[in-house]
XYZ file of C-alpha atoms in Angstrom:
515
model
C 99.155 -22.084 23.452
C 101.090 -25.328 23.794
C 101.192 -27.109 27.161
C 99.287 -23.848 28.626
C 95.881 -25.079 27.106
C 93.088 -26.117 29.025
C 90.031 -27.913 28.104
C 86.964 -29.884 30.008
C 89.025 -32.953 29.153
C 91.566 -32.376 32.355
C 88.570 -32.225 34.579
C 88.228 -35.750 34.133
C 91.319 -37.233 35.713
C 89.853 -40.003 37.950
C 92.690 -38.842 40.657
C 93.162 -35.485 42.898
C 91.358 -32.702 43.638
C 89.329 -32.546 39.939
C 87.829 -35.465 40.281
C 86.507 -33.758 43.874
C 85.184 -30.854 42.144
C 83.228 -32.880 39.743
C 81.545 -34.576 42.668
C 80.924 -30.909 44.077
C 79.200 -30.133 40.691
C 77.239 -33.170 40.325
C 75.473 -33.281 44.312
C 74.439 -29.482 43.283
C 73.179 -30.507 40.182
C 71.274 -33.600 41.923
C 69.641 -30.757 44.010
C 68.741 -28.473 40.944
C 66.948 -31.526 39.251
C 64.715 -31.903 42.697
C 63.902 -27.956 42.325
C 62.971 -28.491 38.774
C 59.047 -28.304 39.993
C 59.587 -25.245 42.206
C 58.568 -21.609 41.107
C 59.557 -20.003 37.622
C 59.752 -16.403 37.487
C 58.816 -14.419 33.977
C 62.313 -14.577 33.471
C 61.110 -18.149 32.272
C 58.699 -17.319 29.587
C 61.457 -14.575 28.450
C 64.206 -16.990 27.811
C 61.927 -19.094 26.312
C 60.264 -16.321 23.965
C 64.017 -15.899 22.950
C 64.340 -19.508 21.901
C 61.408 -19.068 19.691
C 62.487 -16.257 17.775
C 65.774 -16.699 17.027
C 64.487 -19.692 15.654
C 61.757 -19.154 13.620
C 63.083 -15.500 12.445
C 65.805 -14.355 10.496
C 68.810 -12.562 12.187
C 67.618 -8.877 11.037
C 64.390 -9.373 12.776
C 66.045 -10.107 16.777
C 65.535 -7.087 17.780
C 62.401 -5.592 16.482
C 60.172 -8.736 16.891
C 57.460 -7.482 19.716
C 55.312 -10.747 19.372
C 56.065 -11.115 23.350
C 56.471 -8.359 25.478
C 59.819 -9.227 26.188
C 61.671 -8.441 23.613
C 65.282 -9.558 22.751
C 67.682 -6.819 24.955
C 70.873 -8.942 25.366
C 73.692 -8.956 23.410
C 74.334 -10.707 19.997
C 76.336 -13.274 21.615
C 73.887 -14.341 24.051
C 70.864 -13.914 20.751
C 73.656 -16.352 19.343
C 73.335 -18.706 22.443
C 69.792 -19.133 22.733
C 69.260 -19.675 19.037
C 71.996 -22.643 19.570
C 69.494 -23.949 21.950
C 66.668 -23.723 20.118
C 68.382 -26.053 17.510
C 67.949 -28.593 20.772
C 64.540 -27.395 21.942
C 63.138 -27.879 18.297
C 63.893 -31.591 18.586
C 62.585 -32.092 22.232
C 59.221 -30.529 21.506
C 58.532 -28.085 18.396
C 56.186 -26.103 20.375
C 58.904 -24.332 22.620
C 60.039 -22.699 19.600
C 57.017 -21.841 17.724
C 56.619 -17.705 17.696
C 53.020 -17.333 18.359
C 51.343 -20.998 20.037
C 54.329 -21.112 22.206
C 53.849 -18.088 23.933
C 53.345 -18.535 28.042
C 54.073 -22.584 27.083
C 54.826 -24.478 30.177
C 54.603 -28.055 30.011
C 56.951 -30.405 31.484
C 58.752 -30.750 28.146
C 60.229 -27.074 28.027
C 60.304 -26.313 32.035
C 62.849 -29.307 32.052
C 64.763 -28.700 28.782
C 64.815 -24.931 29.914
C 66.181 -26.009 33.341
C 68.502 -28.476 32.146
C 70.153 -25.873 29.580
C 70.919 -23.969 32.570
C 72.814 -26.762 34.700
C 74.706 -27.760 31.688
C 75.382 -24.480 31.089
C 77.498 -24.182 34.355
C 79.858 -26.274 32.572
C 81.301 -23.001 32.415
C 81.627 -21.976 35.795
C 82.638 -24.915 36.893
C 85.646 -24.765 34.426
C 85.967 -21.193 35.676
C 86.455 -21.814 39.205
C 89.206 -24.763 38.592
C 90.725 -22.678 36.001
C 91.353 -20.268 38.672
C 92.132 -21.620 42.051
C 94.054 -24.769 39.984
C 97.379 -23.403 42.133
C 95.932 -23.305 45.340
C 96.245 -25.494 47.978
C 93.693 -28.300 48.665
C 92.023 -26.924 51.661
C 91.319 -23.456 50.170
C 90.522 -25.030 46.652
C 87.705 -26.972 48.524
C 86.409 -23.987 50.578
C 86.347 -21.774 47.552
C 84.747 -24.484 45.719
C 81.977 -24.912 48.081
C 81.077 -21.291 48.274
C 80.759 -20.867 44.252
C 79.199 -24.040 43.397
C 77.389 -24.582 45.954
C 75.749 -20.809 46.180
C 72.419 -20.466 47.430
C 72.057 -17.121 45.476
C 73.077 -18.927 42.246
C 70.507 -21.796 43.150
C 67.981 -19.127 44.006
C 68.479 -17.002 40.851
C 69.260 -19.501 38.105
C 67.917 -22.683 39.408
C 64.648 -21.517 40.481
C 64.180 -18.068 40.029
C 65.441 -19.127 36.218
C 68.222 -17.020 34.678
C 72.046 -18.050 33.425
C 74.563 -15.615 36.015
C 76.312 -18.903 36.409
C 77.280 -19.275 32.711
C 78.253 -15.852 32.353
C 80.025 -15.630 35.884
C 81.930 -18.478 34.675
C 83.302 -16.723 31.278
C 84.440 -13.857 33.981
C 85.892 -16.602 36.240
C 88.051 -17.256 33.235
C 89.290 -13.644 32.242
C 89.790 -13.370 36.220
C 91.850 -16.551 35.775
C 94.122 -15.274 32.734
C 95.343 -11.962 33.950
C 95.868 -13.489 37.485
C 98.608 -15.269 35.525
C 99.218 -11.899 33.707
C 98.232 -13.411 30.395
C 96.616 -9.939 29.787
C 95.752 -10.634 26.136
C 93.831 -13.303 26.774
C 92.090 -12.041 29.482
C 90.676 -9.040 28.004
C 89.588 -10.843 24.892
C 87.308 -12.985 27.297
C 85.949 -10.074 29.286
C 85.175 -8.927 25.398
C 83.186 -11.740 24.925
C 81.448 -11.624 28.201
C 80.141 -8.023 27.234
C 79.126 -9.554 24.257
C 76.711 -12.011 26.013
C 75.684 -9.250 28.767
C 76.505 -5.761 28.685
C 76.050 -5.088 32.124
C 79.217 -6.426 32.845
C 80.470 -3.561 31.351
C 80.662 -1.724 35.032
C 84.130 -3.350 35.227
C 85.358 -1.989 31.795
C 86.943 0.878 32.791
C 89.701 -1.176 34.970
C 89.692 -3.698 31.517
C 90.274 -0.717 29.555
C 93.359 -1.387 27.769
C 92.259 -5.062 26.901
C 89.190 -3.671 25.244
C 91.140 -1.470 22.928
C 92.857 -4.434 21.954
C 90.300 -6.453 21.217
C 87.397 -4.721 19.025
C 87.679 -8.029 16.611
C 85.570 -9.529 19.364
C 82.497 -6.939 19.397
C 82.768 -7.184 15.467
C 82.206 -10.340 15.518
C 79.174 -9.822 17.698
C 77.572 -6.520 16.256
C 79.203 -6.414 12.664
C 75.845 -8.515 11.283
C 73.840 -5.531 12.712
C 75.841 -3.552 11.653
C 76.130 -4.182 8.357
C 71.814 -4.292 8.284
C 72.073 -0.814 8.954
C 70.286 -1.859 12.997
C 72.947 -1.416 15.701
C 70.981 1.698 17.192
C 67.860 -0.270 17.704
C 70.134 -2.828 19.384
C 71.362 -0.151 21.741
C 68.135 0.728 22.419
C 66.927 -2.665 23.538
C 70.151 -3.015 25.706
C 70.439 0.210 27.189
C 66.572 1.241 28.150
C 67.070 4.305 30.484
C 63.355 5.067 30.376
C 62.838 2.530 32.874
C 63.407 3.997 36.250
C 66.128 4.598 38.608
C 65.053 1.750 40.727
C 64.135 -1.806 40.253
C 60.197 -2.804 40.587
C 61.672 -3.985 44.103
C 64.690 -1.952 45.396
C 67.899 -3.411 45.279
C 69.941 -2.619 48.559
C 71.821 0.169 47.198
C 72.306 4.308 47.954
C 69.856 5.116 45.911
C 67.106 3.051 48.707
C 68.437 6.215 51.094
C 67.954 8.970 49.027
C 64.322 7.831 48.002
C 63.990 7.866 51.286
C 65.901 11.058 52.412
C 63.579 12.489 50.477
C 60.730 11.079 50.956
C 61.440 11.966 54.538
C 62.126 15.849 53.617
C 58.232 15.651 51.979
C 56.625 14.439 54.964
C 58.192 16.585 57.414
C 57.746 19.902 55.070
C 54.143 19.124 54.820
C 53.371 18.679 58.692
C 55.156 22.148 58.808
C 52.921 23.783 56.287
C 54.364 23.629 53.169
C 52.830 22.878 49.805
C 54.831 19.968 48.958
C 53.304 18.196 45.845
C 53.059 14.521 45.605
C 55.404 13.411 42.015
C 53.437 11.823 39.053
C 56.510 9.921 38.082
C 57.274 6.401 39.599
C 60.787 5.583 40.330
C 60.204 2.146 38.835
C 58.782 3.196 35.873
C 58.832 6.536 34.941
C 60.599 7.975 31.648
C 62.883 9.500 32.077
C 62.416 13.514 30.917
C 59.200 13.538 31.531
C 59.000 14.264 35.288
C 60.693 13.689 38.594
C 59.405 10.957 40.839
C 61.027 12.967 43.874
C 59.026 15.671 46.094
C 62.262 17.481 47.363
C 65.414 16.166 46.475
C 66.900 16.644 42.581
C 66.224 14.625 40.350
C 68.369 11.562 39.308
C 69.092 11.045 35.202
C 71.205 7.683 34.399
C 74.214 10.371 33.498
C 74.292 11.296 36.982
C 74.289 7.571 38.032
C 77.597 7.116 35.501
C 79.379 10.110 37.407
C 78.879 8.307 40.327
C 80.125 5.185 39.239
C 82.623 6.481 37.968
C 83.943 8.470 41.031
C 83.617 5.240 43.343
C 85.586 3.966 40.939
C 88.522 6.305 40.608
C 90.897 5.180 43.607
C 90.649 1.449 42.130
C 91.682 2.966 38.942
C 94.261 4.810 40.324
C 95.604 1.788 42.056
C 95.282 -0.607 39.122
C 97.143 2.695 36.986
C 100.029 3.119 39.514
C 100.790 -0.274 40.799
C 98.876 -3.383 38.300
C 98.950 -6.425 40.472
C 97.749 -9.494 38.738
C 97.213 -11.288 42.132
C 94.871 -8.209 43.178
C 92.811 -8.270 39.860
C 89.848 -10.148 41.309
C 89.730 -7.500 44.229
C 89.843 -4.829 41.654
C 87.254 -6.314 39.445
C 84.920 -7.313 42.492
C 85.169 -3.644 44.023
C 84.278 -2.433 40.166
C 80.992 -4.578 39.955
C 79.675 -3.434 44.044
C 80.146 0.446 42.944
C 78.220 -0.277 39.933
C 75.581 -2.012 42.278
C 75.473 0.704 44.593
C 75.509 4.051 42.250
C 74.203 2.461 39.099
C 70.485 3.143 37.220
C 67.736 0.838 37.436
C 70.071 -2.037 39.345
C 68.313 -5.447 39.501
C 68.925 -7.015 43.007
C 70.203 -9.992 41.210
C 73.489 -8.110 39.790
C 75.087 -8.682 43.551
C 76.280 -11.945 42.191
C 78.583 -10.708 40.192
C 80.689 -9.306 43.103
C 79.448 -11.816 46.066
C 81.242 -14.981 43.591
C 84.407 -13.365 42.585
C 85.016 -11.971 46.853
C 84.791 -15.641 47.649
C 87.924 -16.162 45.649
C 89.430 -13.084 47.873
C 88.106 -14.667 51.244
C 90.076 -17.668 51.065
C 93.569 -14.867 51.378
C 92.817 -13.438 55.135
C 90.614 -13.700 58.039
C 89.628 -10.104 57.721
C 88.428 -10.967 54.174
C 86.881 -14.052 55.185
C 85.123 -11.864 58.196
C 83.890 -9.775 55.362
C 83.253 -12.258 52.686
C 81.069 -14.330 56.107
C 78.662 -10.750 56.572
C 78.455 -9.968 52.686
C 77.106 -13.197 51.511
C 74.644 -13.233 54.059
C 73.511 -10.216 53.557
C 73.260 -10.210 50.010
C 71.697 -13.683 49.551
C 68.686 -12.287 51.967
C 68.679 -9.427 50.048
C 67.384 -12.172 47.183
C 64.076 -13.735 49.296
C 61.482 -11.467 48.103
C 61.938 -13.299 44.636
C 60.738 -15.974 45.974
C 57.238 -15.011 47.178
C 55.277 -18.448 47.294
C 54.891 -20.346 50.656
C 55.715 -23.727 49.070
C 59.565 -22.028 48.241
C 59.811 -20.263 52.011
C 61.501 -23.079 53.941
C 64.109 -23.865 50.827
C 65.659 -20.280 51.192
C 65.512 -20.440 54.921
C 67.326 -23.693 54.411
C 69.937 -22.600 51.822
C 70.820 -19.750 53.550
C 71.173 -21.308 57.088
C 72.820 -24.633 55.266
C 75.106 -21.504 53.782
C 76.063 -19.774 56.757
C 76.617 -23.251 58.485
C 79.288 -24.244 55.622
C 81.218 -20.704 55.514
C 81.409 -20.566 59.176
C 82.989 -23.726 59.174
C 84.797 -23.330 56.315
C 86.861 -20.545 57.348
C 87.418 -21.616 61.060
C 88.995 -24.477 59.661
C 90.769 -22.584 56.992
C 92.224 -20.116 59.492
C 92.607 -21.941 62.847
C 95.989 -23.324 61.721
C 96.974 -19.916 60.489
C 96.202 -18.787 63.900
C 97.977 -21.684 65.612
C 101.135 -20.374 63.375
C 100.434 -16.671 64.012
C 100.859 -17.077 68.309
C 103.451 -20.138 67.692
C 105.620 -17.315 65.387
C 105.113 -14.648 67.660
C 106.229 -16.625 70.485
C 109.206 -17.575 69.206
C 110.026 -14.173 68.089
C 109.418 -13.085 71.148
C 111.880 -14.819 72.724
C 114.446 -14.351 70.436
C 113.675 -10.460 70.879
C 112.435 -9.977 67.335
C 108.601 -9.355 67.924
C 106.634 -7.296 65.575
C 103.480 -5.802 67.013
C 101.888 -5.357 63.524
C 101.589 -8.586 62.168
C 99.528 -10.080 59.160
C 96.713 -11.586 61.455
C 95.120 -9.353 64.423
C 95.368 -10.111 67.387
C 91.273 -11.773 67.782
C 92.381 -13.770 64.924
C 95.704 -15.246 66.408
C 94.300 -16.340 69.559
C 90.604 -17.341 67.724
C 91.199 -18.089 64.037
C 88.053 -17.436 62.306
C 85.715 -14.692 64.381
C 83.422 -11.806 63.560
C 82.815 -9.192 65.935
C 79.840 -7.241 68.028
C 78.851 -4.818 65.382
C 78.477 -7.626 62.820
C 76.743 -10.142 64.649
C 73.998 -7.286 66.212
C 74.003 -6.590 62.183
C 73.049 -10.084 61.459
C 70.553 -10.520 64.065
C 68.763 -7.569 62.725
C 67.960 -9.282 59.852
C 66.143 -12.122 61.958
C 64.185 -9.042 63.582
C 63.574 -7.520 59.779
C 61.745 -11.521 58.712
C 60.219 -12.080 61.584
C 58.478 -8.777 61.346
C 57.690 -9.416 57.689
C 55.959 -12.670 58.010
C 54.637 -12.551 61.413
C 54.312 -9.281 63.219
C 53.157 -7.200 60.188
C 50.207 -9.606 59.334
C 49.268 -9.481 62.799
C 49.451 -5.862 63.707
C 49.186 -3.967 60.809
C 46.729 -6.726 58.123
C 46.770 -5.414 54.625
C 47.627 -2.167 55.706
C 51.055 -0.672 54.189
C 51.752 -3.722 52.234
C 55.048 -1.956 51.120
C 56.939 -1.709 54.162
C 58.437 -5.486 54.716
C 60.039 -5.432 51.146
C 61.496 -1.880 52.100
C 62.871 -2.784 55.287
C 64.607 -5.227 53.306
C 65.840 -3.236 50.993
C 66.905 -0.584 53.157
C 68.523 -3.025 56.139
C 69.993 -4.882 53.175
C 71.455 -1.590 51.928
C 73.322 -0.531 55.439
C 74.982 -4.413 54.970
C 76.124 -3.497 51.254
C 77.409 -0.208 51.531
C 79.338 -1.607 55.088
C 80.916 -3.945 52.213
C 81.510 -1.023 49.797
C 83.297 1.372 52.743
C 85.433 -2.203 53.696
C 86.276 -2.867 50.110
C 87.346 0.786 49.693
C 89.400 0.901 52.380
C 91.264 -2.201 51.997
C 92.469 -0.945 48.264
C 93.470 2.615 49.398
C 95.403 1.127 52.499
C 96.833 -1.834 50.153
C 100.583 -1.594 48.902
């Protein structure tokens, strides 16, 4: 790869803009240490349980231990990671690893080697966001740069919440980063190793096609051991479980909120009219799928029908990416892949939004109009992640974040675009005079006399979502008591919902219309 290789080792030039993104890395990492104490979600004792049995058991047993109730259902490569880190864990305290006394283990010794794995582990993201704005100019380096490592949804979700997006996000960062500079083949060999730490990346596969085809040396290095033990469909069992239900335990923001709603809408009014509507067995969290429908009126949704819709939202992207490839449009493309698969897809967890919130905030450094939508989107979908945190003591952090968040990207961008709007009037003055002026230009015309603005529908949006919390914590204890406990987590889910699929019809429209 000659001169063209990168490695950690140019991050560390004590001059220029790297040595600016290390000090972005290490004040969010200074932050992460003070959450250390804060709330843990299973997702805890899970990674942990993983430690502890790719350590103590031999590779044929990953995926059939059941010593824990959650069982091993990632990938080999990530089984591969975490029994790298046991190797570590086993020296800090032997207990973290041990199969049966360290089950639901949570003293200080593995809740801050668990949390430290995970900020070392963004190591990777942080290589994968200088990796791929390296050619940018220093004012939209640092605004991108803010927005990714400093992201109150990563923060929330890996740093308290306790998962590793930022790791993997970071190995897509990198892929992104390759075929931007149309280095296809090495692209697609590191979106084949991201699938081989988590296959739900996979809703981007069909634009990375080709480069999978090309690269089936990477998922044999990953499933040929399992292969070879004769296991791989139990391993496709634990990593594709369709008989959980179409929805999360708590709905993600997507279509399928509306037409559990639709119908149970269509059920309540059919009964006040007289008819014998039955109430479903079946939960749409939990149900198996086969056994019964967890709808009253509407058809019943099986995960093939969810693929067919994926797939359709899909198809003008893929018939862009077919007729015209555009390396510079490849995050776009990618981005647009990963919010249909949100949307449309089966049992979504509301956590998958960051894999198309971080790779837009590349996109929203191009134009005002995608800053405008990047500005509503991240809002949005970092709300969309406060019922995770449920305790009191963790309320005023995400309040905090996501106010401290807004604060920054408002800023951010006005500063980003004011000059392009001082440019945009100061060229279309002079071309005015000169007789040359183009009515259609690249900025509108709110953005050449403003720079960075959003408009009335968006900020009414945005104070609806002050009206949806204060209702949750304050007007539906007081008015309504225990009573309907349900509803503030669905208005959430469905307000949330209208702010996604306004992202979806934008994204949409901006590939169909681009050239």
């Amino acid at each position: 790869m000659g001169k063209e290789k990168l490695s950690f080792k140019e991050l560390d030039d004590s001059s220029g803009p790297k040595t600016t993104l290390w000090w972005f890395f290490l004040l969010a990492a200074c932050i992460k240490v003070l959450l250390f104490p804060s709330y843990r979600s299973t997702d805890f004792e899970v990674h942990r349980n993983w430690l502890a049995l790719t350590h103590s058991l031999p590779l044929s047993q990953w995926y059939f231990d059941e010593t824990s109730p959650w069982t091993l259902d990632y990938p080999p490569f990530f089984a591969y990671f975490e029994h790298f880190l046991s190797i570590f864990a086993h020296l800090v305290d032997p207990k973290i690893v041990h199969l049966q006394e360290g089950l639901n283990y949570s003293s200080n010794t593995v809740v801050y080697f668990q949390r430290f794995t995970v900020i070392l582990s963004d190591l990777c993201l942080l290589y994968g966001v200088y990796r791929i704005t390296r050619k940018l100019d220093s004012r939209k380096q640092k605004l991108i740069w803010s927005l990714v490592i400093w992201s109150p949804m990563l923060l929330i979700v890996d740093h308290v919440h306790f998962q590793y997006n930022g790791f993997l996000i970071g190995i897509l960062l990198i892929s992104l980063s390759y075929l931007e500079e149309g280095r296809d083949l090495l692209g697609g060999f590191v979106f084949a190793v991201l699938l081989c730490f988590k296959h739900l990346f996979a809703v981007a596969a069909p634009v990375y096609f080709i480069y999978l085809l090309r690269h089936y040396l990477v998922f044999a290095s990953a499933f040929g051991p399992f292969f070879h033990l004769g296991q791989i469909q139990q391993v496709i069992q634990r990593l594709f479980p369709f008989g959980r239900g179409l929805c999360h335990a708590y709905w993600a923001p997507n279509f399928w909120v509306f037409y559990i709603m639709s119908d149970k809408g269509l059920a309540f009014i059919l009964r006040k009219l007289g008819f014998n509507i039955q109430t479903p067995a079946a939960s749409f969290t939990a149900g198996l799928v086969g056994d019964s429908s967890p709808f009253s009126v509407l058809p019943r949704i099986t995960p093939s029908v969810t693929f067919i819709m994926v797939l359709l939202a899909l198809s003008p992207c893929l018939f862009k990416a077919w007729k015209n490839p555009q390396p510079q449009k490849i995050t776009r493309w990618i981005s647009y892949a990963y919010t249909c698969g949100f949307l449309f897809g089966w049992h979504v967890h509301e956590k998958a939004s960051l894999h198309f919130v971080i790779p837009l905030a590349f996109v929203a450094a191009q134009t005002p109009e995608d800053a405008k939508h990047y500005f509503l989107l991240s809002i949005v979908s970092c709300y969309s992640l406060f019922p995770l945190l449920f305790e009191a003591q963790e309320y005023p952090i995400k309040i905090l974040l996501l106010l401290l968040h807004s604060i920054l990207m408002w800023s951010g961008f006005s500063a980003q675009f004011y000059d392009s709007a001082e440019t945009g009037v100061s060229t279309a003055h002079t071309k005015k005079k000169a007789g040359q002026f183009e009515s259609k230009g690249s900025l509108s015309a709110d953005v050449r006399n403003n720079g960075f603005v959003i408009g009335l529908i968006e900020k009414i949006y945005l104070v609806g979502l002050v009206v949806v919390e204060i209702w949750g914590q304050v007007l539906h204890p007081l008015l309504l008591g225990d009573k309907l406990a349900f509803l503030p987590l669905m208005l959430i889910s469905v307000y949330c919902a209208l702010g996604i699929m306004y992202s979806w019809i934008w994204q949409l429209r901006s590939i169909v219309k681009s050239h």
